[in-house]
Coordinates of C-alpha atoms and ligand atoms in Angstrom, one line a residue:
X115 CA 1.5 -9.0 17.3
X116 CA 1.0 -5.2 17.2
X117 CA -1.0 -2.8 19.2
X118 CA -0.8 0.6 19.0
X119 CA -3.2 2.9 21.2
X120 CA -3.2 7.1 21.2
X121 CA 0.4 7.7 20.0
X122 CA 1.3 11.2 19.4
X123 CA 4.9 12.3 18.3
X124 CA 6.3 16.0 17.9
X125 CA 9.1 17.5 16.4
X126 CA 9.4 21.0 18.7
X127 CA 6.1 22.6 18.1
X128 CA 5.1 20.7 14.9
X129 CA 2.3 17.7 16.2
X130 CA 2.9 14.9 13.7
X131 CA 0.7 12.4 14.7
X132 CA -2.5 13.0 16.5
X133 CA -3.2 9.8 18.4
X134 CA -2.8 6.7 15.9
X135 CA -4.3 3.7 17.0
X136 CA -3.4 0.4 15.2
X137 CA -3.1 -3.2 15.4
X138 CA -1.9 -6.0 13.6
X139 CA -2.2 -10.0 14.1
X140 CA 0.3 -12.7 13.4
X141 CA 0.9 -13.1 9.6
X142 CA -1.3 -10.1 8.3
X143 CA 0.2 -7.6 6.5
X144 CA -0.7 -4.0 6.6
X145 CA 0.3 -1.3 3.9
X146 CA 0.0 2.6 5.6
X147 CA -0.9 4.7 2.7
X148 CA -1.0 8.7 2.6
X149 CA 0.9 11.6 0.9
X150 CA 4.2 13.1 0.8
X151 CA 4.5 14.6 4.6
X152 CA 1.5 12.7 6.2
X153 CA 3.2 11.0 8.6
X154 CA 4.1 7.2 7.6
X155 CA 7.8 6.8 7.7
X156 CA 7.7 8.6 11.3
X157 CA 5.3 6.0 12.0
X158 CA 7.0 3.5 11.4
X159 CA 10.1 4.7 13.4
X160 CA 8.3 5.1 16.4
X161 CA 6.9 1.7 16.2
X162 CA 10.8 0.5 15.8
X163 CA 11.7 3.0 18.6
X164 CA 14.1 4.2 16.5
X165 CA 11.8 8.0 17.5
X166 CA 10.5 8.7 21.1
X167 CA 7.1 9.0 21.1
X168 CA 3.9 9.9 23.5
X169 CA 1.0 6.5 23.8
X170 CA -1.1 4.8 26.0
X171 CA 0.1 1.9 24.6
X172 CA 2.6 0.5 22.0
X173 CA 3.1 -3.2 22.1
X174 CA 5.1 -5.2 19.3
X175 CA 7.2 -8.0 20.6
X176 CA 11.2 -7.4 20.5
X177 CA 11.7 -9.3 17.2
X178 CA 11.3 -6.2 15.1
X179 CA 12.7 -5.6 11.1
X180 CA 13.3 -2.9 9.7
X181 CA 13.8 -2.8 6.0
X182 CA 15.0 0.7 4.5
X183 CA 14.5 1.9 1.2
X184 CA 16.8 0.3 -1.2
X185 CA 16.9 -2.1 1.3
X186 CA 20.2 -0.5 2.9
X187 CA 22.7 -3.5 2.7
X188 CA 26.1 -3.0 3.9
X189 CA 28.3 -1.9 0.4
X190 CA 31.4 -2.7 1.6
X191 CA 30.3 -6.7 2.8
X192 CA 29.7 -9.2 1.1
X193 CA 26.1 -10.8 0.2
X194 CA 27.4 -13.9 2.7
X195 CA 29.0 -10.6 5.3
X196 CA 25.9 -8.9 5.1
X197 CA 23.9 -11.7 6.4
X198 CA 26.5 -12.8 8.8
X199 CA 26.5 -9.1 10.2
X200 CA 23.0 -10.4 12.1
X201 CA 24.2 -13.2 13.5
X202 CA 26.8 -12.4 15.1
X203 CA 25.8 -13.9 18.8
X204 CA 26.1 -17.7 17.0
X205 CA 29.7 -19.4 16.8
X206 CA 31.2 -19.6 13.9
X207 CA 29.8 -22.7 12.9
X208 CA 26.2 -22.4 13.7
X209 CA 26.5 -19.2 11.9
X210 CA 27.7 -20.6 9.1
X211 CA 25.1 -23.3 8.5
X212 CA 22.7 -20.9 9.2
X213 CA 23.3 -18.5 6.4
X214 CA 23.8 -21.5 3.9
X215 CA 20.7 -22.4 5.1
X216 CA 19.1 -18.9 4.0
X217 CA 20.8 -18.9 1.3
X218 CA 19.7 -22.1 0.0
X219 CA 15.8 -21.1 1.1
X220 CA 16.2 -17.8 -1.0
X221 CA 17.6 -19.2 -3.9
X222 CA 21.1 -16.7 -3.6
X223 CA 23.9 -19.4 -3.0
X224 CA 25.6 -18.2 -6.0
X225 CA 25.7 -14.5 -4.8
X226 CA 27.4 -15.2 -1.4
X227 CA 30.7 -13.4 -2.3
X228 CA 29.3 -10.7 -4.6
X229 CA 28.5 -7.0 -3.5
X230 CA 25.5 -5.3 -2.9
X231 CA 26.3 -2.9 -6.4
X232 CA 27.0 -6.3 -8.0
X233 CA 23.4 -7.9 -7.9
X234 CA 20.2 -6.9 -8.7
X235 CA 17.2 -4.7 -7.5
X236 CA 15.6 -8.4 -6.5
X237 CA 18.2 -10.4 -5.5
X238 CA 19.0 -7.0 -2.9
X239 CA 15.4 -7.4 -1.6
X240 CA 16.3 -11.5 -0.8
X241 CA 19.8 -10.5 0.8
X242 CA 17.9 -8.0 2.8
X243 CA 15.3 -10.4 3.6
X244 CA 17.7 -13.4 4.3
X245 CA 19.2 -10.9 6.9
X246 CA 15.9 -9.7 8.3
X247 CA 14.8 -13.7 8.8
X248 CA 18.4 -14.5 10.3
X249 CA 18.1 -11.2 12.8
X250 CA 15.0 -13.4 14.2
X251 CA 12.6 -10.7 12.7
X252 CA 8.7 -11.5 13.4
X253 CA 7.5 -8.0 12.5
X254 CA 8.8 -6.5 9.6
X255 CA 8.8 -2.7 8.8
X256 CA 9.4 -1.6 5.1
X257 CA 9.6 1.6 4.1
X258 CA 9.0 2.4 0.7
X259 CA 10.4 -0.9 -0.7
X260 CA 9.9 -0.6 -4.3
X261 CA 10.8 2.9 -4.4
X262 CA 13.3 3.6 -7.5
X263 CA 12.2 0.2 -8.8
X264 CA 10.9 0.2 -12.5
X265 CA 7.4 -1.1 -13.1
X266 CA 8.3 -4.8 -14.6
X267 CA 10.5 -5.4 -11.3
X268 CA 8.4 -3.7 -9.2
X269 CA 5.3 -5.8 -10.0
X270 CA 7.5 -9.2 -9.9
X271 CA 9.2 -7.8 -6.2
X272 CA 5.7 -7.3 -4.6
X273 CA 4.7 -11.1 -5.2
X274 CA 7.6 -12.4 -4.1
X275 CA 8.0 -10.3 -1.0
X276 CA 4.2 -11.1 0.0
X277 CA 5.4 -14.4 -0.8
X278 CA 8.2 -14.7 1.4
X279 CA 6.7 -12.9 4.3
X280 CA 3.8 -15.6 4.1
X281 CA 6.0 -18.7 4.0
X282 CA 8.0 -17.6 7.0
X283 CA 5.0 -16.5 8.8
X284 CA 5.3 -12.9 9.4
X285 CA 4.1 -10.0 10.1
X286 CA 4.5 -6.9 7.9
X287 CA 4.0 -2.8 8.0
X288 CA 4.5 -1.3 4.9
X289 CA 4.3 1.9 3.8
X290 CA 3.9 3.4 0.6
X291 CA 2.6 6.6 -1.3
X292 CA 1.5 3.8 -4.2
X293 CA -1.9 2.6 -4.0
X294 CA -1.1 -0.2 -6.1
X295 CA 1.4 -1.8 -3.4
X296 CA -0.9 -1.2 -1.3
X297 CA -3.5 -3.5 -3.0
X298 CA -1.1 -6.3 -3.7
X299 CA 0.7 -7.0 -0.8
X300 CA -2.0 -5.8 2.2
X301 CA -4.3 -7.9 4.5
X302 CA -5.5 -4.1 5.7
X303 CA -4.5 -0.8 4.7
X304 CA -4.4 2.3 6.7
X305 CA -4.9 5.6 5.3
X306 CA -3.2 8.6 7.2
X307 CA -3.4 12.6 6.5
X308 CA -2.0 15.2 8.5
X309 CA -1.0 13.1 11.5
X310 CA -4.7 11.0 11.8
X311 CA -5.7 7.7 10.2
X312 CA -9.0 8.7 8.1
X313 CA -9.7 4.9 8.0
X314 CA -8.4 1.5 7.6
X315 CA -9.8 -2.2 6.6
X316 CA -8.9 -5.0 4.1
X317 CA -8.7 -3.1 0.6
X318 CA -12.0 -4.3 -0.4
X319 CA -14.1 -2.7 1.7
X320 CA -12.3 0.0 2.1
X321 CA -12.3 1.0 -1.7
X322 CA -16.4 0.0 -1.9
X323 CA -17.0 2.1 1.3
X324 CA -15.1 4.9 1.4
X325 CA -16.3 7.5 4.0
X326 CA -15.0 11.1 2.5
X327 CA -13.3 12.7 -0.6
X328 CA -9.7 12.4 0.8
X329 CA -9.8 8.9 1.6
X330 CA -11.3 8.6 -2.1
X331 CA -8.9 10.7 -3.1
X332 CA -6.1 8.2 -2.0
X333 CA -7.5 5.2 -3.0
X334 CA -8.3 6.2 -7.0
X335 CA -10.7 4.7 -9.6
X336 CA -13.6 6.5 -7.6
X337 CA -15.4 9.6 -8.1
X338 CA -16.8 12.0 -5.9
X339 CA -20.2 14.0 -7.1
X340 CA -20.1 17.4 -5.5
X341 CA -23.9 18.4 -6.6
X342 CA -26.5 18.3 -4.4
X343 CA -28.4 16.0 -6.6
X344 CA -31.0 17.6 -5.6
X345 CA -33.7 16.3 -9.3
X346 CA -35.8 13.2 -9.2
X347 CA -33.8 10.3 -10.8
X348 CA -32.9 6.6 -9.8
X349 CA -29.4 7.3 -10.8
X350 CA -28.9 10.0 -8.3
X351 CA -30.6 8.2 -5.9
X352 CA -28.1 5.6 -6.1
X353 CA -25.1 8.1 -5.9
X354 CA -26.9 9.8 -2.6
X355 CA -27.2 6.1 -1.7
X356 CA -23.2 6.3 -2.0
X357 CA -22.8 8.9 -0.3
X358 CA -21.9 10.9 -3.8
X359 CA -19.2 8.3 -4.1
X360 CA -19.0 5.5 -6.4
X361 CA -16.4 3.4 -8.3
X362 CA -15.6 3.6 -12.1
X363 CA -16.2 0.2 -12.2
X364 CA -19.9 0.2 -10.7
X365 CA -21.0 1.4 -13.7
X366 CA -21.1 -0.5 -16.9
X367 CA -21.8 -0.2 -20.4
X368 CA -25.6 -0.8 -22.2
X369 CA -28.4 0.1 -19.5
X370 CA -30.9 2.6 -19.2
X371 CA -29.3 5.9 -19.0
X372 CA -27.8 8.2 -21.4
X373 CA -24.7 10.2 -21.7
X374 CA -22.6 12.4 -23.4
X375 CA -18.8 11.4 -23.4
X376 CA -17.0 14.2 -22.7
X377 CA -13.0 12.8 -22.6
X378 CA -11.8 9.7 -23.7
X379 CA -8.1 8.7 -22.3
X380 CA -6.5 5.6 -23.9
X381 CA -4.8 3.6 -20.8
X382 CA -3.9 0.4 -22.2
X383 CA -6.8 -2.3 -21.1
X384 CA -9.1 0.4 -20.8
X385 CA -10.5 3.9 -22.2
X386 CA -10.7 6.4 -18.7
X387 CA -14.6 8.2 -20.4
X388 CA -15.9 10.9 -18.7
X389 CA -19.3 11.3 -18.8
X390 CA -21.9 13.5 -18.4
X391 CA -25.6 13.0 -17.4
X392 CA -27.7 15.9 -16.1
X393 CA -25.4 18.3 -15.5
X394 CA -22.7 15.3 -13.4
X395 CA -19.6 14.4 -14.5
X396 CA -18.0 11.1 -13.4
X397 CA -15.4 8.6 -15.1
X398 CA -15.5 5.1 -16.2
X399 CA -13.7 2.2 -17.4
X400 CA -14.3 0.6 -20.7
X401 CA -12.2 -2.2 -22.6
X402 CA -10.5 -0.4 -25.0
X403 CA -11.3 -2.7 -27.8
X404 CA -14.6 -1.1 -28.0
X405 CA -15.3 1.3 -30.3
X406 CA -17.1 4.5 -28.1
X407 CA -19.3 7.1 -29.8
X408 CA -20.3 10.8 -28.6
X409 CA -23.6 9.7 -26.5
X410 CA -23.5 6.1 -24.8
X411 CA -25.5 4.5 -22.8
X412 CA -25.0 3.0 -19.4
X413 CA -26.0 1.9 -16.0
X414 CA -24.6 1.4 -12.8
X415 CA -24.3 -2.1 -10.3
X416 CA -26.9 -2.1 -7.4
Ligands
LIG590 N1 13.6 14.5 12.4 C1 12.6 15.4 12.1 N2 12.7 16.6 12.6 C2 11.7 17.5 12.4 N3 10.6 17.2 11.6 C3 10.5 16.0 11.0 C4 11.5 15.0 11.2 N4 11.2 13.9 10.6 C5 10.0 14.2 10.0 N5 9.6 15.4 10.3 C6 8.4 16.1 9.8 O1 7.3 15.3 10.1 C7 6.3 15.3 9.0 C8 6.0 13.9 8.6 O2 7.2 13.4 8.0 P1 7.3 11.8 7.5 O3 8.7 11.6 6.9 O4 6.8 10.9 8.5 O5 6.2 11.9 6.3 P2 5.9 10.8 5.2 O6 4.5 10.6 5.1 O7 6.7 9.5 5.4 O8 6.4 11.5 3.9 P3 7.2 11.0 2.5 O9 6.2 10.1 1.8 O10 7.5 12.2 1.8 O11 8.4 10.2 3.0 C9 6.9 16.2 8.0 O12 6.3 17.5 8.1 C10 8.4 16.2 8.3 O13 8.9 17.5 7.9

């Protein structure tokens, strides 16, 4: 469906990606995760050759999507218009039953004459997606899609668009700064900084073996132990074991260690605890209907 192999793209001097090589297969979807100036979005516009770009290779079919932030519907068309606006080689006709089709499928017949400001955050991402589906999309590109969404619609968007994108068999590049869209809705994720992808696999194994402090840094809940470690101790063992990385949640409550709790943060489900235990400092989850005293004790999953 996708393969990407060495691309490099620079504005004047300024190298912005340093030879990205990706690929994606029919109906996976993969979210490209980094920070503010890392690279995504001009990623993604070199994939949709909306940007020139330097590669040995860059294969993705012609049936390519692109889906803007806010989803960038046409203001001035109707919902009906704005689907229309893609099919446009069709007669009248075929047009026609082809967007009552969609619209059917995407539960929006009732919206065909409204405006995009008229309807919702969600039923914008259906339009949008209606559109993308009648444009004969099989690789979709979404940039930042839940951006300036609030958390309640956010959440409900990301299960319906992974939804969607399932039952009509696509493919799907997302990217996001938000590690938690990148959990829900990705077969694989890709981490980028400066230009390079530091690594990329499904978000399991990615999270449970991370290879360096950025990429740890990006994907959150896991702590990196800068000490040496250098004592005789099984639990430091383990960490070097790690790699001085672990997850909060390898380590559990009861066990055969003892520490001091240094900060207690109440996050809803869970207390965030740091601890401390000869001289280390690392965070953990705990349900938050517990009550947690000044020394605990604890152990970690082998
Ligand atoms: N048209 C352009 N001309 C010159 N430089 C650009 C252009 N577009 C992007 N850049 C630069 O390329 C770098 C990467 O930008 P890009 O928008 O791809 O980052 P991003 O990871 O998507 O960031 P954000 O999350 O903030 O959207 C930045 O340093 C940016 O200033």
């Amino acid at each position: 469906m996708l393969e990407i192999r060495n691309l490099h793209k620079k504005f004047g001097q300024n190298e912005v990606l340093k030879g990205i090589d990706l690929s994606l297969k029919s109906n996976e979807i993969l979210s490209i995760l980094g920070s503010s100036g890392s690279g995504k979005s001009t990623l993604l516009r070199c994939i949709a050759k909306l940007e020139n770009s330097q590669y040995d290779e860059l294969r993705c079919g012609s049936n390519v999507g692109f889906m803007f932030q806010n989803y960038a519907l046409f203001p001035h068309l109707s919902v009906y218009d704005n689907i229309a606006f893609a099919l446009n080689k069709l007669s009248k006709k075929e047009a026609d039953d082809k967007i009552n089709e969609l619209l059917a499928k995407f539960g929006i017949q009732g919206l065909k004459d409204k405006k995009p400001d008229q309807i919702s955050g969600g039923q914008a991402q259906r339009v949008a997606f209606a559109r993308a589906i009648a444009a004969g999309a099989k690789l979709l590109l979404l940039d930042e899609p839940f951006s300036n969404l609030d958390q309640g619609l956010k959440q409900a968007l990301r299960v319906e668009l992974k939804d969607m994108i399932q039952k009509e068999g696509l493919s799907a590049i997302v990217v996001t700064h938000d590690i938690d869209d990148a959990y829900y809705l990705s077969d694989k994720i890709a981490l980028i900084d400066g230009g390079k992808i530091l690594d990329i696999g499904t978000p399991n194994k990615l999270f449970y073996s991370v290879k360096d402090e950025k990429s740890a840094q990006m994907l959150g809940g896991l702590n990196y132990i800068h000490s040496d470690l250098t004592s005789q101790d099984k639990f430091f063992d383990w960490i070097k074991s790690r790699n001085n990385i672990f997850a909060y949640s390898e380590i559990y409550m009861g066990g055969e260690f003892e520490a001091n709790v240094i900060s207690k943060s109440f996050i809803g489900l869970f207390y965030k605890i740091e601890l401390e235990y000869k001289g280390i400092r690392f965070y953990t989850l705990w349900p938050s209907c517990l009550e947690i005293s000044n020394s605990v004790k604890f152990g970690f999953y082998n």
